[in-house]
CSV table of C-alpha atoms in Angstrom, one decimal:
chain,number,residue,atom,x,y,z
A,1,UNK,CA,0.0,0.0,0.0
A,2,UNK,CA,1.1,3.5,-0.7
A,3,UNK,CA,1.0,6.5,1.6
A,4,UNK,CA,1.6,10.2,1.1
A,5,UNK,CA,2.2,12.7,3.7
A,6,UNK,CA,2.1,16.4,3.3
A,7,UNK,CA,3.1,18.0,6.6
A,8,UNK,CA,2.3,21.7,5.8
A,9,UNK,CA,-1.4,22.4,6.0
A,10,UNK,CA,-0.7,26.0,4.9
A,11,UNK,CA,2.1,28.1,3.5
A,12,UNK,CA,2.7,31.7,2.7
A,13,UNK,CA,5.1,33.1,0.1
A,14,UNK,CA,5.9,36.5,-1.1
A,15,UNK,CA,5.1,37.2,-4.8
A,16,UNK,CA,8.1,36.6,-7.1
A,17,UNK,CA,9.8,34.4,-4.4
A,18,UNK,CA,10.4,30.6,-4.7
A,19,UNK,CA,8.6,28.2,-2.4
A,20,UNK,CA,8.9,24.5,-1.7
A,21,UNK,CA,5.9,22.2,-0.8
A,22,UNK,CA,6.9,19.1,1.0
A,23,UNK,CA,5.8,15.6,0.2
A,24,UNK,CA,7.1,12.3,1.6
A,25,UNK,CA,5.8,8.9,0.5
A,26,UNK,CA,5.9,5.3,1.6
A,27,UNK,CA,5.7,2.3,-0.7
A,28,UNK,CA,7.2,-1.1,-1.0
A,29,UNK,CA,7.0,-0.9,-4.9
A,30,UNK,CA,10.2,-0.6,-6.9
A,31,UNK,CA,8.5,1.2,-9.7
A,32,UNK,CA,6.0,4.0,-8.9
A,33,UNK,CA,5.0,7.5,-10.0
A,34,UNK,CA,4.6,10.7,-8.1
A,35,UNK,CA,2.3,13.5,-9.1
A,36,UNK,CA,1.5,17.0,-8.1
A,37,UNK,CA,-1.9,18.6,-8.7
A,38,UNK,CA,-3.2,22.1,-8.2
A,39,UNK,CA,-6.7,22.9,-7.0
A,40,UNK,CA,-7.6,26.5,-7.3
A,41,UNK,CA,-10.7,28.0,-5.5
A,42,UNK,CA,-12.8,27.1,-8.5
A,43,UNK,CA,-12.3,23.5,-7.6
A,44,UNK,CA,-10.8,21.8,-10.6
A,45,UNK,CA,-7.8,19.4,-10.3
A,46,UNK,CA,-5.0,20.7,-12.5
A,47,UNK,CA,-2.2,18.3,-13.3
A,48,UNK,CA,1.2,20.0,-12.8
A,49,UNK,CA,4.1,17.6,-12.9
A,50,UNK,CA,5.0,13.8,-12.9
A,51,UNK,CA,8.1,11.9,-11.7
A,52,UNK,CA,8.7,8.3,-12.4
A,53,UNK,CA,10.8,6.4,-9.9
A,54,UNK,CA,13.3,5.4,-12.6
A,55,UNK,CA,13.5,8.8,-14.2
A,56,UNK,CA,17.1,9.8,-14.2
A,57,UNK,CA,16.5,13.5,-13.9
A,58,UNK,CA,14.2,15.5,-11.7
A,59,UNK,CA,11.0,16.6,-13.6
A,60,UNK,CA,10.5,20.2,-14.6
A,61,UNK,CA,7.5,22.0,-16.2
A,62,UNK,CA,7.9,25.6,-16.6
A,63,UNK,CA,8.0,27.2,-13.1
A,64,UNK,CA,7.4,23.9,-11.5
A,65,UNK,CA,10.1,21.5,-10.6
A,66,UNK,CA,10.1,18.4,-8.5
A,67,UNK,CA,12.9,17.7,-6.1
A,68,UNK,CA,13.0,14.0,-6.0
A,69,UNK,CA,15.1,12.3,-3.4
A,70,UNK,CA,14.5,8.6,-3.7
A,71,UNK,CA,16.5,7.4,-0.7
A,72,UNK,CA,14.7,9.9,1.6
A,73,UNK,CA,11.4,9.1,-0.2
A,74,UNK,CA,10.5,12.6,-0.8
A,75,UNK,CA,9.1,14.5,-3.8
A,76,UNK,CA,8.9,18.1,-3.0
A,77,UNK,CA,7.4,20.6,-5.4
A,78,UNK,CA,9.3,23.8,-6.0
A,79,UNK,CA,7.5,26.7,-7.5
A,80,UNK,CA,9.9,29.5,-8.8
A,81,UNK,CA,8.9,33.1,-9.1
A,82,UNK,CA,5.5,32.8,-7.3
A,83,UNK,CA,2.5,34.6,-8.8
A,84,UNK,CA,-0.8,35.6,-7.2
A,85,UNK,CA,-2.5,33.0,-9.3
A,86,UNK,CA,-0.4,30.2,-7.7
A,87,UNK,CA,-2.6,30.7,-4.5
A,88,UNK,CA,-4.4,27.3,-4.3
A,89,UNK,CA,-4.4,23.9,-2.7
A,90,UNK,CA,-1.6,21.6,-3.9
A,91,UNK,CA,-1.9,17.8,-3.7
A,92,UNK,CA,0.9,15.3,-3.9
A,93,UNK,CA,-0.2,11.8,-5.1
A,94,UNK,CA,1.4,8.6,-6.2
A,95,UNK,CA,0.5,5.4,-8.0
A,96,UNK,CA,2.0,1.9,-7.6
A,97,UNK,CA,3.8,-0.2,-10.0
A,98,UNK,CA,1.0,-1.6,-12.0
A,99,UNK,CA,0.8,1.2,-14.5
A,100,UNK,CA,-2.6,2.7,-14.6
A,101,UNK,CA,-3.4,2.2,-10.9
A,102,UNK,CA,-5.5,4.6,-8.9
A,103,UNK,CA,-3.7,7.5,-7.2
A,104,UNK,CA,-3.3,7.9,-3.5
A,105,UNK,CA,-3.4,11.5,-2.4
A,106,UNK,CA,-2.0,13.4,0.5
A,107,UNK,CA,-4.2,15.8,2.3
A,108,UNK,CA,-2.8,18.9,0.6
A,109,UNK,CA,-1.1,22.2,1.3
A,110,UNK,CA,-2.8,25.5,0.9
A,111,UNK,CA,-0.5,28.0,-0.6
A,112,UNK,CA,-1.2,31.7,-0.3
A,113,UNK,CA,0.9,34.1,-2.4
A,114,UNK,CA,1.2,37.6,-0.9
A,115,UNK,CA,1.7,40.7,-3.0
B,1,UNK,CA,-12.1,18.9,-27.2
B,2,UNK,CA,-14.2,18.5,-24.1
B,3,UNK,CA,-11.9,15.9,-22.3
B,4,UNK,CA,-13.8,14.7,-19.2
B,5,UNK,CA,-17.3,16.1,-18.3
B,6,UNK,CA,-19.3,15.5,-15.3
B,7,UNK,CA,-23.0,16.0,-14.8
B,8,UNK,CA,-24.6,17.4,-12.8
B,9,UNK,CA,-22.1,19.9,-11.6
B,10,UNK,CA,-24.2,20.5,-8.5
B,11,UNK,CA,-26.9,18.4,-6.9
B,12,UNK,CA,-29.1,18.6,-3.8
B,13,UNK,CA,-30.9,15.5,-2.7
B,14,UNK,CA,-32.5,14.0,0.3
B,15,UNK,CA,-31.4,11.0,2.4
B,16,UNK,CA,-32.7,7.7,1.0
B,17,UNK,CA,-33.0,8.9,-2.6
B,18,UNK,CA,-31.0,7.3,-5.4
B,19,UNK,CA,-28.6,9.6,-7.3
B,20,UNK,CA,-26.5,9.0,-10.3
B,21,UNK,CA,-23.5,11.1,-11.2
B,22,UNK,CA,-22.4,10.9,-14.8
B,23,UNK,CA,-18.9,11.0,-16.2
B,24,UNK,CA,-18.0,11.1,-19.9
B,25,UNK,CA,-14.6,11.2,-21.5
B,26,UNK,CA,-13.9,11.8,-25.2
B,27,UNK,CA,-10.3,10.3,-25.3
B,28,UNK,CA,-11.2,6.7,-25.3
B,29,UNK,CA,-8.9,6.3,-22.3
B,30,UNK,CA,-9.2,2.7,-21.0
B,31,UNK,CA,-8.9,3.5,-17.2
B,32,UNK,CA,-11.5,5.6,-15.4
B,33,UNK,CA,-11.7,6.4,-11.7
B,34,UNK,CA,-14.1,7.9,-9.2
B,35,UNK,CA,-12.8,9.9,-6.2
B,36,UNK,CA,-14.5,11.8,-3.4
B,37,UNK,CA,-12.9,14.8,-1.8
B,38,UNK,CA,-13.7,15.7,1.9
B,39,UNK,CA,-12.1,18.3,4.1
B,40,UNK,CA,-9.2,16.8,6.0
B,41,UNK,CA,-9.1,13.7,3.8
B,42,UNK,CA,-7.8,14.8,0.5
B,43,UNK,CA,-9.1,12.6,-2.3
B,44,UNK,CA,-10.1,9.0,-1.8
B,45,UNK,CA,-10.8,6.3,-4.4
B,46,UNK,CA,-14.3,5.0,-4.6
B,47,UNK,CA,-14.2,2.7,-7.6
B,48,UNK,CA,-12.2,2.4,-10.8
B,49,UNK,CA,-12.4,0.6,-14.2
B,50,UNK,CA,-9.8,-0.8,-16.3
B,51,UNK,CA,-12.0,-1.2,-19.4
B,52,UNK,CA,-15.7,-1.7,-20.3
B,53,UNK,CA,-17.3,-4.2,-18.0
B,54,UNK,CA,-14.3,-4.3,-15.7
B,55,UNK,CA,-14.6,-2.5,-12.3
B,56,UNK,CA,-12.9,-2.7,-9.0
B,57,UNK,CA,-13.5,-1.3,-5.5
B,58,UNK,CA,-11.4,1.4,-4.0
B,59,UNK,CA,-10.9,2.6,-0.5
B,60,UNK,CA,-14.4,3.9,0.2
B,61,UNK,CA,-16.8,1.8,-2.0
B,62,UNK,CA,-19.8,1.3,0.5
B,63,UNK,CA,-23.0,2.7,-0.6
B,64,UNK,CA,-21.9,3.3,-4.2
B,65,UNK,CA,-22.4,1.3,-7.4
B,66,UNK,CA,-20.7,1.7,-10.8
B,67,UNK,CA,-21.1,0.4,-14.2
B,68,UNK,CA,-19.2,0.7,-17.5
B,69,UNK,CA,-21.0,-0.6,-20.5
B,70,UNK,CA,-19.2,1.8,-22.8
B,71,UNK,CA,-15.5,2.9,-22.7
B,72,UNK,CA,-16.4,6.6,-22.6
B,73,UNK,CA,-19.0,6.5,-19.8
B,74,UNK,CA,-18.5,5.7,-16.1
B,75,UNK,CA,-21.6,6.5,-14.0
B,76,UNK,CA,-21.6,6.4,-10.3
B,77,UNK,CA,-24.8,5.6,-8.4
B,78,UNK,CA,-25.6,6.3,-4.7
B,79,UNK,CA,-28.2,3.7,-4.1
B,80,UNK,CA,-29.7,5.3,-1.0
B,81,UNK,CA,-28.0,8.6,-0.3
B,82,UNK,CA,-26.8,9.4,3.2
B,83,UNK,CA,-25.6,12.7,4.8
B,84,UNK,CA,-22.1,11.2,5.0
B,85,UNK,CA,-22.0,11.1,1.2
B,86,UNK,CA,-22.1,14.8,1.0
B,87,UNK,CA,-18.9,15.5,-0.9
B,88,UNK,CA,-17.3,16.7,-4.0
B,89,UNK,CA,-17.0,13.8,-6.6
B,90,UNK,CA,-14.3,13.7,-9.2
B,91,UNK,CA,-14.1,11.5,-12.1
B,92,UNK,CA,-10.7,10.9,-13.8
B,93,UNK,CA,-9.2,8.9,-16.7
B,94,UNK,CA,-5.8,7.8,-17.9
B,95,UNK,CA,-4.3,5.9,-20.8
B,96,UNK,CA,-0.6,6.1,-19.8
B,97,UNK,CA,1.2,6.0,-16.5
B,98,UNK,CA,2.5,9.6,-16.5
B,99,UNK,CA,-0.8,11.4,-15.9
B,100,UNK,CA,-4.4,11.2,-14.8
B,101,UNK,CA,-6.9,13.8,-16.0
B,102,UNK,CA,-9.7,14.9,-13.8
B,103,UNK,CA,-13.2,16.2,-14.6
B,104,UNK,CA,-14.5,19.4,-13.1
B,105,UNK,CA,-16.2,17.7,-10.2
B,106,UNK,CA,-19.8,17.3,-8.9
B,107,UNK,CA,-20.7,18.9,-5.6
B,108,UNK,CA,-23.3,16.8,-3.9
B,109,UNK,CA,-25.3,17.9,-0.8
B,110,UNK,CA,-27.5,15.3,0.9
B,111,UNK,CA,-30.1,16.8,3.2
């Protein structure tokens, strides 16, 4: 079974600064995938970034990067140059080694960007 | 290019009534999922389906029924709604392992 832990219920960041959202995971699978989703106040779930356990490099997508430390079982999301529109809930999730398996989610971190 | 649509987007019902939440995807993704989102719990899996006529239970399946007669549709039925089923329901689909796409969600209130 997989487990995701997000220890920061809420975070504040100044506009244009970088921020790191923490995510640790637990799994006995050798192959797995880690995801980050953004949920703005409008409620939709927006896919941000994916990291496979065997990917050689940390994933990046525009201002989002994933700091993947396999030995520590952490997959932190880094948002560079924060914008007011980044204020939202952020969820870390993972899937197991069977390909299209369902995701297991953490409880989320609410990020507030301050002007 | 609709992707995943869910209907209704908002629903108010009473305890004991049967409610069906619809999910339709236009990509022909083989895998589809139903999650519910509650404060303090994140998203939890209710049911999922690997293909038409293949479904499996998730973490919180009690009180729910699913069917999948066509690849593109994955309805979720609450057989006899209870107040504890007040939640936001998300449908999702995937074809590869590197992403999972979510619908806009259905907000359900059971009085």
